[in-house]
PDB file of C-alpha atoms and ligand atoms in Angstrom:
ATOM      1  CA  UNK A   1      56.407 113.766  10.435  1.00 73.00           C
ATOM      2  CA  UNK A   2      53.824 112.784   7.812  1.00 90.00           C
ATOM      3  CA  UNK A   3      53.239 115.380   5.072  1.00 95.00           C
ATOM      4  CA  UNK A   4      49.916 115.740   3.244  1.00 96.00           C
ATOM      5  CA  UNK A   5      49.871 117.471  -0.153  1.00 96.00           C
ATOM      6  CA  UNK A   6      46.903 119.809  -0.621  1.00 96.00           C
ATOM      7  CA  UNK A   7      47.090 121.455  -4.048  1.00 96.00           C
ATOM      8  CA  UNK A   8      50.890 121.719  -3.826  1.00 96.00           C
ATOM      9  CA  UNK A   9      51.102 122.859  -0.189  1.00 98.00           C
ATOM     10  CA  UNK A  10      52.759 120.240   2.026  1.00 98.00           C
ATOM     11  CA  UNK A  11      50.817 120.223   5.303  1.00 98.00           C
ATOM     12  CA  UNK A  12      51.997 118.465   8.455  1.00 97.00           C
ATOM     13  CA  UNK A  13      49.400 115.915   9.557  1.00 96.00           C
ATOM     14  CA  UNK A  14      49.630 116.789  13.253  1.00 97.00           C
ATOM     15  CA  UNK A  15      47.334 117.511  16.156  1.00 96.00           C
ATOM     16  CA  UNK A  16      47.640 120.770  18.084  1.00 97.00           C
ATOM     17  CA  UNK A  17      49.650 119.078  20.866  1.00 98.00           C
ATOM     18  CA  UNK A  18      51.987 117.367  18.411  1.00 97.00           C
ATOM     19  CA  UNK A  19      52.564 120.679  16.627  1.00 98.00           C
ATOM     20  CA  UNK A  20      53.502 122.453  19.866  1.00 98.00           C
ATOM     21  CA  UNK A  21      55.712 119.520  20.990  1.00 98.00           C
ATOM     22  CA  UNK A  22      57.541 119.669  17.675  1.00 98.00           C
ATOM     23  CA  UNK A  23      57.980 123.440  17.927  1.00 98.00           C
ATOM     24  CA  UNK A  24      59.421 123.135  21.456  1.00 98.00           C
ATOM     25  CA  UNK A  25      61.788 120.343  20.383  1.00 98.00           C
ATOM     26  CA  UNK A  26      63.030 122.594  17.630  1.00 98.00           C
ATOM     27  CA  UNK A  27      63.532 125.523  20.030  1.00 97.00           C
ATOM     28  CA  UNK A  28      65.414 123.305  22.500  1.00 96.00           C
ATOM     29  CA  UNK A  29      67.617 122.009  19.684  1.00 97.00           C
ATOM     30  CA  UNK A  30      68.318 125.621  18.624  1.00 97.00           C
ATOM     31  CA  UNK A  31      67.292 124.768  15.061  1.00 98.00           C
ATOM     32  CA  UNK A  32      66.162 127.905  13.244  1.00 98.00           C
ATOM     33  CA  UNK A  33      62.920 127.740  11.273  1.00 98.00           C
ATOM     34  CA  UNK A  34      59.459 129.139  10.806  1.00 98.00           C
ATOM     35  CA  UNK A  35      55.864 128.016  11.204  1.00 98.00           C
ATOM     36  CA  UNK A  36      53.122 128.835   8.703  1.00 98.00           C
ATOM     37  CA  UNK A  37      49.385 128.434   9.191  1.00 98.00           C
ATOM     38  CA  UNK A  38      47.810 128.361   5.722  1.00 97.00           C
ATOM     39  CA  UNK A  39      44.051 128.831   5.396  1.00 94.00           C
ATOM     40  CA  UNK A  40      42.295 128.265   2.024  1.00 93.00           C
ATOM     41  CA  UNK A  41      43.119 131.842   0.999  1.00 92.00           C
ATOM     42  CA  UNK A  42      46.857 131.200   1.444  1.00 95.00           C
ATOM     43  CA  UNK A  43      46.721 127.817  -0.345  1.00 96.00           C
ATOM     44  CA  UNK A  44      44.806 129.484  -3.175  1.00 94.00           C
ATOM     45  CA  UNK A  45      47.536 132.149  -3.477  1.00 94.00           C
ATOM     46  CA  UNK A  46      50.265 129.468  -3.376  1.00 96.00           C
ATOM     47  CA  UNK A  47      48.555 127.520  -6.192  1.00 95.00           C
ATOM     48  CA  UNK A  48      49.132 130.410  -8.599  1.00 93.00           C
ATOM     49  CA  UNK A  49      52.481 131.596  -7.273  1.00 97.00           C
ATOM     50  CA  UNK A  50      55.226 128.935  -7.264  1.00 97.00           C
ATOM     51  CA  UNK A  51      57.746 131.118  -5.412  1.00 98.00           C
ATOM     52  CA  UNK A  52      55.239 131.799  -2.609  1.00 98.00           C
ATOM     53  CA  UNK A  53      54.380 128.083  -2.540  1.00 98.00           C
ATOM     54  CA  UNK A  54      58.062 127.285  -2.084  1.00 98.00           C
ATOM     55  CA  UNK A  55      58.329 129.746   0.824  1.00 98.00           C
ATOM     56  CA  UNK A  56      55.341 128.073   2.495  1.00 98.00           C
ATOM     57  CA  UNK A  57      56.743 124.580   1.924  1.00 98.00           C
ATOM     58  CA  UNK A  58      60.153 125.540   3.322  1.00 98.00           C
ATOM     59  CA  UNK A  59      58.558 126.045   6.763  1.00 98.00           C
ATOM     60  CA  UNK A  60      59.452 123.598   9.504  1.00 97.00           C
ATOM     61  CA  UNK A  61      55.752 123.303  10.377  1.00 98.00           C
ATOM     62  CA  UNK A  62      52.827 123.804   7.984  1.00 98.00           C
ATOM     63  CA  UNK A  63      49.586 123.846   9.987  1.00 98.00           C
ATOM     64  CA  UNK A  64      46.076 123.599   8.548  1.00 96.00           C
ATOM     65  CA  UNK A  65      44.347 126.776   9.718  1.00 93.00           C
ATOM     66  CA  UNK A  66      40.786 126.631   8.438  1.00 86.00           C
ATOM     67  CA  UNK A  67      38.040 124.113   7.999  1.00 87.00           C
ATOM     68  CA  UNK A  68      38.272 124.561   4.203  1.00 91.00           C
ATOM     69  CA  UNK A  69      41.738 122.974   4.197  1.00 95.00           C
ATOM     70  CA  UNK A  70      40.448 120.009   6.215  1.00 94.00           C
ATOM     71  CA  UNK A  71      37.527 119.516   3.776  1.00 93.00           C
ATOM     72  CA  UNK A  72      39.900 119.774   0.817  1.00 95.00           C
ATOM     73  CA  UNK A  73      42.069 117.072   2.390  1.00 95.00           C
ATOM     74  CA  UNK A  74      39.014 114.823   2.774  1.00 94.00           C
ATOM     75  CA  UNK A  75      37.908 115.420  -0.820  1.00 94.00           C
ATOM     76  CA  UNK A  76      41.397 114.523  -2.040  1.00 94.00           C
ATOM     77  CA  UNK A  77      41.410 111.355   0.073  1.00 93.00           C
ATOM     78  CA  UNK A  78      44.421 112.508   2.095  1.00 91.00           C
ATOM     79  CA  UNK A  79      42.900 113.329   5.477  1.00 88.00           C
ATOM     80  CA  UNK A  80      44.623 115.543   8.024  1.00 94.00           C
ATOM     81  CA  UNK A  81      44.334 115.111  11.791  1.00 91.00           C
ATOM     82  CA  UNK A  82      41.901 118.042  11.958  1.00 91.00           C
ATOM     83  CA  UNK A  83      42.617 121.721  11.863  1.00 92.00           C
ATOM     84  CA  UNK A  84      45.227 123.510  13.953  1.00 95.00           C
ATOM     85  CA  UNK A  85      44.213 127.182  14.068  1.00 93.00           C
ATOM     86  CA  UNK A  86      47.209 129.495  14.363  1.00 96.00           C
ATOM     87  CA  UNK A  87      45.735 131.229  17.389  1.00 95.00           C
ATOM     88  CA  UNK A  88      45.304 127.918  19.267  1.00 95.00           C
ATOM     89  CA  UNK A  89      48.840 126.915  18.355  1.00 98.00           C
ATOM     90  CA  UNK A  90      50.128 130.279  19.634  1.00 98.00           C
ATOM     91  CA  UNK A  91      48.153 129.989  22.893  1.00 98.00           C
ATOM     92  CA  UNK A  92      49.359 126.482  23.750  1.00 98.00           C
ATOM     93  CA  UNK A  93      52.907 127.351  22.712  1.00 98.00           C
ATOM     94  CA  UNK A  94      52.911 130.385  25.055  1.00 98.00           C
ATOM     95  CA  UNK A  95      51.509 128.251  27.875  1.00 98.00           C
ATOM     96  CA  UNK A  96      54.355 125.754  27.457  1.00 98.00           C
ATOM     97  CA  UNK A  97      56.921 128.540  26.952  1.00 98.00           C
ATOM     98  CA  UNK A  98      55.837 130.122  30.232  1.00 97.00           C
ATOM     99  CA  UNK A  99      56.548 126.841  32.045  1.00 96.00           C
ATOM    100  CA  UNK A 100      60.043 126.845  30.557  1.00 93.00           C
ATOM    101  CA  UNK A 101      60.759 130.575  30.954  1.00 92.00           C
ATOM    102  CA  UNK A 102      61.252 131.015  27.220  1.00 97.00           C
ATOM    103  CA  UNK A 103      61.448 134.392  25.495  1.00 98.00           C
ATOM    104  CA  UNK A 104      58.961 135.854  23.015  1.00 98.00           C
ATOM    105  CA  UNK A 105      58.934 138.955  20.799  1.00 98.00           C
ATOM    106  CA  UNK A 106      55.689 140.244  19.235  1.00 98.00           C
ATOM    107  CA  UNK A 107      55.856 141.826  15.782  1.00 98.00           C
ATOM    108  CA  UNK A 108      52.879 143.145  13.839  1.00 98.00           C
ATOM    109  CA  UNK A 109      49.466 144.838  13.879  1.00 98.00           C
ATOM    110  CA  UNK A 110      48.669 148.541  14.192  1.00 98.00           C
ATOM    111  CA  UNK A 111      50.683 150.773  16.554  1.00 98.00           C
ATOM    112  CA  UNK A 112      49.881 150.026  20.210  1.00 98.00           C
ATOM    113  CA  UNK A 113      48.246 146.650  19.544  1.00 98.00           C
ATOM    114  CA  UNK A 114      51.336 144.463  20.103  1.00 98.00           C
ATOM    115  CA  UNK A 115      52.088 146.389  23.322  1.00 98.00           C
ATOM    116  CA  UNK A 116      48.526 145.847  24.603  1.00 98.00           C
ATOM    117  CA  UNK A 117      48.723 142.164  23.598  1.00 98.00           C
ATOM    118  CA  UNK A 118      52.018 141.869  25.528  1.00 98.00           C
ATOM    119  CA  UNK A 119      50.386 143.297  28.679  1.00 98.00           C
ATOM    120  CA  UNK A 120      47.478 140.840  28.442  1.00 98.00           C
ATOM    121  CA  UNK A 121      49.709 137.851  27.657  1.00 98.00           C
ATOM    122  CA  UNK A 122      52.100 138.674  30.469  1.00 97.00           C
ATOM    123  CA  UNK A 123      49.159 138.484  32.917  1.00 97.00           C
ATOM    124  CA  UNK A 124      47.851 135.258  31.393  1.00 97.00           C
ATOM    125  CA  UNK A 125      51.238 133.502  31.159  1.00 97.00           C
ATOM    126  CA  UNK A 126      53.317 134.894  34.050  1.00 94.00           C
ATOM    127  CA  UNK A 127      56.442 132.816  33.302  1.00 94.00           C
ATOM    128  CA  UNK A 128      56.615 134.052  29.725  1.00 97.00           C
ATOM    129  CA  UNK A 129      59.423 136.532  29.064  1.00 97.00           C
ATOM    130  CA  UNK A 130      58.306 139.085  26.467  1.00 98.00           C
ATOM    131  CA  UNK A 131      61.489 140.748  25.262  1.00 98.00           C
ATOM    132  CA  UNK A 132      59.769 143.411  23.166  1.00 98.00           C
ATOM    133  CA  UNK A 133      57.097 144.451  20.669  1.00 98.00           C
ATOM    134  CA  UNK A 134      56.972 146.334  17.377  1.00 98.00           C
ATOM    135  CA  UNK A 135      54.041 147.326  15.201  1.00 98.00           C
ATOM    136  CA  UNK A 136      53.744 145.942  11.684  1.00 98.00           C
ATOM    137  CA  UNK A 137      53.698 149.221   9.742  1.00 98.00           C
ATOM    138  CA  UNK A 138      57.441 149.758   9.185  1.00 98.00           C
ATOM    139  CA  UNK A 139      58.829 151.235   5.949  1.00 97.00           C
ATOM    140  CA  UNK A 140      61.692 148.781   5.551  1.00 98.00           C
ATOM    141  CA  UNK A 141      62.020 145.242   6.871  1.00 98.00           C
ATOM    142  CA  UNK A 142      65.441 146.184   8.250  1.00 98.00           C
ATOM    143  CA  UNK A 143      63.726 148.344  10.922  1.00 98.00           C
ATOM    144  CA  UNK A 144      61.807 145.330  12.211  1.00 98.00           C
ATOM    145  CA  UNK A 145      64.835 143.015  12.164  1.00 98.00           C
ATOM    146  CA  UNK A 146      66.848 145.615  14.088  1.00 98.00           C
ATOM    147  CA  UNK A 147      64.083 146.093  16.654  1.00 98.00           C
ATOM    148  CA  UNK A 148      63.974 142.358  17.404  1.00 98.00           C
ATOM    149  CA  UNK A 149      67.752 142.028  17.621  1.00 98.00           C
ATOM    150  CA  UNK A 150      68.155 145.219  19.690  1.00 98.00           C
ATOM    151  CA  UNK A 151      65.822 143.662  22.274  1.00 98.00           C
ATOM    152  CA  UNK A 152      68.284 140.774  22.579  1.00 97.00           C
ATOM    153  CA  UNK A 153      66.313 138.525  20.257  1.00 95.00           C
ATOM    154  CA  UNK A 154      64.019 135.778  21.536  1.00 98.00           C
ATOM    155  CA  UNK A 155      63.376 132.050  21.366  1.00 98.00           C
ATOM    156  CA  UNK A 156      60.150 132.705  19.466  1.00 98.00           C
ATOM    157  CA  UNK A 157      59.017 135.600  17.265  1.00 98.00           C
ATOM    158  CA  UNK A 158      55.346 136.017  16.415  1.00 98.00           C
ATOM    159  CA  UNK A 159      55.141 137.642  12.966  1.00 98.00           C
ATOM    160  CA  UNK A 160      51.619 139.017  12.487  1.00 98.00           C
ATOM    161  CA  UNK A 161      51.698 140.993   9.246  1.00 98.00           C
ATOM    162  CA  UNK A 162      49.014 139.146   7.269  1.00 97.00           C
ATOM    163  CA  UNK A 163      49.707 136.858   4.301  1.00 96.00           C
ATOM    164  CA  UNK A 164      51.818 136.789   2.166  1.00 97.00           C
ATOM    165  CA  UNK A 165      53.834 139.545   3.849  1.00 98.00           C
ATOM    166  CA  UNK A 166      54.564 137.569   7.019  1.00 98.00           C
ATOM    167  CA  UNK A 167      55.672 134.406   5.176  1.00 98.00           C
ATOM    168  CA  UNK A 168      57.981 136.432   2.913  1.00 98.00           C
ATOM    169  CA  UNK A 169      59.358 138.336   5.909  1.00 98.00           C
ATOM    170  CA  UNK A 170      60.128 135.132   7.832  1.00 98.00           C
ATOM    171  CA  UNK A 171      61.833 133.355   4.960  1.00 98.00           C
ATOM    172  CA  UNK A 172      63.872 136.422   3.926  1.00 98.00           C
ATOM    173  CA  UNK A 173      65.097 137.392   7.391  1.00 98.00           C
ATOM    174  CA  UNK A 174      65.302 134.170   9.377  1.00 98.00           C
ATOM    175  CA  UNK A 175      69.111 134.138   9.211  1.00 98.00           C
ATOM    176  CA  UNK A 176      69.467 137.794  10.234  1.00 98.00           C
ATOM    177  CA  UNK A 177      67.015 137.523  13.131  1.00 98.00           C
ATOM    178  CA  UNK A 178      68.368 136.569  16.528  1.00 98.00           C
ATOM    179  CA  UNK A 179      65.473 134.135  17.116  1.00 98.00           C
ATOM    180  CA  UNK A 180      65.073 130.367  16.812  1.00 98.00           C
ATOM    181  CA  UNK A 181      61.458 130.002  15.687  1.00 98.00           C
ATOM    182  CA  UNK A 182      59.287 132.496  13.810  1.00 98.00           C
ATOM    183  CA  UNK A 183      55.522 131.911  13.672  1.00 98.00           C
ATOM    184  CA  UNK A 184      53.338 133.629  11.039  1.00 98.00           C
ATOM    185  CA  UNK A 185      50.033 134.255  12.807  1.00 98.00           C
ATOM    186  CA  UNK A 186      47.939 136.764  10.818  1.00 96.00           C
ATOM    187  CA  UNK A 187      45.544 138.759  12.967  1.00 94.00           C
ATOM    188  CA  UNK A 188      46.331 136.957  16.256  1.00 97.00           C
ATOM    189  CA  UNK A 189      47.784 140.023  18.013  1.00 98.00           C
ATOM    190  CA  UNK A 190      44.477 141.850  17.501  1.00 96.00           C
ATOM    191  CA  UNK A 191      42.748 138.996  19.348  1.00 95.00           C
ATOM    192  CA  UNK A 192      45.352 138.849  22.147  1.00 98.00           C
ATOM    193  CA  UNK A 193      45.074 142.636  22.550  1.00 98.00           C
ATOM    194  CA  UNK A 194      41.272 142.379  22.730  1.00 96.00           C
ATOM    195  CA  UNK A 195      40.729 144.728  19.770  1.00 93.00           C
ATOM    196  CA  UNK A 196      39.144 141.873  17.750  1.00 89.00           C
ATOM    197  CA  UNK A 197      36.947 139.197  19.338  1.00 86.00           C
ATOM    198  CA  UNK A 198      37.349 135.578  18.389  1.00 85.00           C
ATOM    199  CA  UNK A 199      34.128 133.780  17.383  1.00 86.00           C
ATOM    200  CA  UNK A 200      32.112 132.167  20.219  1.00 90.00           C
ATOM    201  CA  UNK A 201      32.920 128.477  20.869  1.00 88.00           C
ATOM    202  CA  UNK A 202      29.792 127.218  19.095  1.00 89.00           C
ATOM    203  CA  UNK A 203      30.908 128.832  15.803  1.00 88.00           C
ATOM    204  CA  UNK A 204      34.422 127.409  16.267  1.00 83.00           C
ATOM    205  CA  UNK A 205      33.065 123.881  16.956  1.00 82.00           C
ATOM    206  CA  UNK A 206      30.806 124.004  13.894  1.00 84.00           C
ATOM    207  CA  UNK A 207      33.647 125.238  11.685  1.00 79.00           C
ATOM    208  CA  UNK A 208      31.755 128.504  11.107  1.00 85.00           C
ATOM    209  CA  UNK A 209      34.340 130.909  12.493  1.00 83.00           C
ATOM    210  CA  UNK A 210      34.708 132.384   8.992  1.00 82.00           C
ATOM    211  CA  UNK A 211      30.954 133.182   8.952  1.00 85.00           C
ATOM    212  CA  UNK A 212      31.136 134.980  12.313  1.00 87.00           C
ATOM    213  CA  UNK A 213      34.092 137.009  11.039  1.00 84.00           C
ATOM    214  CA  UNK A 214      32.239 137.861   7.854  1.00 85.00           C
ATOM    215  CA  UNK A 215      29.258 139.167   9.858  1.00 87.00           C
ATOM    216  CA  UNK A 216      31.597 141.294  12.000  1.00 85.00           C
ATOM    217  CA  UNK A 217      33.715 142.531   9.094  1.00 86.00           C
ATOM    218  CA  UNK A 218      31.568 142.453   5.898  1.00 87.00           C
ATOM    219  CA  UNK A 219      34.417 144.095   3.927  1.00 86.00           C
ATOM    220  CA  UNK A 220      36.163 140.698   4.058  1.00 82.00           C
ATOM    221  CA  UNK A 221      33.663 139.315   1.512  1.00 84.00           C
ATOM    222  CA  UNK A 222      36.123 139.706  -1.404  1.00 84.00           C
ATOM    223  CA  UNK A 223      38.780 137.714   0.444  1.00 81.00           C
ATOM    224  CA  UNK A 224      36.275 135.115   1.590  1.00 79.00           C
ATOM    225  CA  UNK A 225      35.034 134.466  -1.940  1.00 84.00           C
ATOM    226  CA  UNK A 226      38.360 132.693  -2.404  1.00 85.00           C
ATOM    227  CA  UNK A 227      37.015 129.850  -0.244  1.00 87.00           C
ATOM    228  CA  UNK A 228      34.349 128.663  -2.756  1.00 89.00           C
ATOM    229  CA  UNK A 229      36.814 129.289  -5.605  1.00 90.00           C
ATOM    230  CA  UNK A 230      39.388 127.153  -3.784  1.00 92.00           C
ATOM    231  CA  UNK A 231      36.865 124.353  -3.150  1.00 93.00           C
ATOM    232  CA  UNK A 232      35.864 124.372  -6.825  1.00 93.00           C
ATOM    233  CA  UNK A 233      39.480 123.988  -7.879  1.00 93.00           C
ATOM    234  CA  UNK A 234      39.957 121.136  -5.416  1.00 94.00           C
ATOM    235  CA  UNK A 235      36.867 119.401  -6.829  1.00 94.00           C
ATOM    236  CA  UNK A 236      38.078 119.970 -10.386  1.00 92.00           C
ATOM    237  CA  UNK A 237      41.462 118.496  -9.496  1.00 92.00           C
ATOM    238  CA  UNK A 238      39.806 115.487  -7.884  1.00 92.00           C
ATOM    239  CA  UNK A 239      37.468 114.898 -10.829  1.00 91.00           C
ATOM    240  CA  UNK A 240      40.384 115.113 -13.250  1.00 89.00           C
ATOM    241  CA  UNK A 241      41.643 111.943 -11.580  1.00 79.00           C
ATOM    242  CA  UNK A 242      44.784 113.538 -10.107  1.00 73.00           C
ATOM    243  CA  UNK A 243      43.438 113.824  -6.572  1.00 67.00           C
ATOM    244  CA  UNK A 244      43.817 110.228  -5.387  1.00 57.00           C
ATOM    245  CA  UNK A 245      41.249 107.919  -3.840  1.00 49.00           C
ATOM    246  CA  UNK A 246      38.335 109.364  -1.817  1.00 41.00           C
TER     247      UNK A 246
HETATM  248  N1  UDP B   1      49.313 144.068   9.284  1.00 73.46           N
HETATM  249  C1  UDP B   1      50.548 144.589   9.621  1.00 73.46           C
HETATM  250  N2  UDP B   1      51.280 145.203   8.659  1.00 73.46           N
HETATM  251  C2  UDP B   1      50.851 145.323   7.371  1.00 73.46           C
HETATM  252  C3  UDP B   1      49.593 144.760   7.021  1.00 73.46           C
HETATM  253  C4  UDP B   1      48.840 144.126   8.008  1.00 73.46           C
HETATM  254  O1  UDP B   1      50.972 144.486  10.759  1.00 73.46           O
HETATM  255  O2  UDP B   1      51.566 145.908   6.552  1.00 73.46           O
HETATM  256  C5  UDP B   1      48.535 143.396  10.320  1.00 73.46           C
HETATM  257  C6  UDP B   1      47.110 143.877  10.503  1.00 73.46           C
HETATM  258  O3  UDP B   1      47.092 145.056  11.315  1.00 73.46           O
HETATM  259  C7  UDP B   1      46.479 142.684  11.174  1.00 73.46           C
HETATM  260  C8  UDP B   1      47.251 141.507  10.558  1.00 73.46           C
HETATM  261  O4  UDP B   1      48.409 142.049   9.975  1.00 73.46           O
HETATM  262  O5  UDP B   1      46.740 142.722  12.562  1.00 73.46           O
HETATM  263  C9  UDP B   1      46.504 140.777   9.458  1.00 73.46           C
HETATM  264  O6  UDP B   1      45.285 140.441   9.879  1.00 73.46           O
HETATM  265  P1  UDP B   1      44.279 139.621   8.958  1.00 73.46           P
HETATM  266  O7  UDP B   1      43.002 139.640   9.677  1.00 73.46           O
HETATM  267  O8  UDP B   1      44.330 140.105   7.551  1.00 73.46           O
HETATM  268  O9  UDP B   1      44.965 138.205   8.975  1.00 73.46           O
HETATM  269  P2  UDP B   1      44.322 136.772   9.020  1.00 73.46           P
HETATM  270  O10 UDP B   1      44.176 136.438  10.470  1.00 73.46           O
HETATM  271  O11 UDP B   1      43.042 136.817   8.261  1.00 73.46           O
HETATM  272  O12 UDP B   1      45.395 135.970   8.340  1.00 73.46           O
END
């Protein structure tokens, strides 16, 4: 699979369908691993934190979640196949898992949210086997690992703790978890539970999902300011001659 380097993060140049096919191949082969979905905020954090960058790059799939990453790739002259939002990846993966009667565990979000998400997902994907849920506000990671394993494990574990907590959790506990594939999916459980609405299609098509989210949750402004900072660093890197041909 072709890798594309964006400021040190090694993205997989895949479409949504290719990403899900690859994930299913890995599950069928029983090869343990984890999926990360870096947006500009995560790439920005990885640029200044080599150990976090290494955790991200050790993933079996690194998906470009966010239009900012796609623009950065274009600026650097190393285009991706488009963006693969984590929530779209999760939705198609669950659809395919339901056809194959595969097992899923949901970890993360505030108490009650993962349970509500499980109820909704079970209705939407009847063949999907949800082995259990656990909220993301545990004191020690061990509690979460034990909860997953006590439920008999799963083929896939959605880890929705926000970045960088979820990436660190997946890389630290992959061996101890009785699961094949972990997927770090940020706030996806809130969307599946219906507690947070995804942006209308028009915003998604125009690449303005971030703007919709900002209007809904103005307190995210601090986090979102990392997007222009990230783009400036990409431009600086390009202008310094290190970024390759445009
Ligand atoms: N979260 C959690 N445990 C924590 C911190 C956060 O389960 O210790 C959850 C939080 O409730 C939310 C998700 O992690 O459901 C992070 O959502 P956010 O919108 O920050 O993620 P994004 O989608 O922007 O990556």
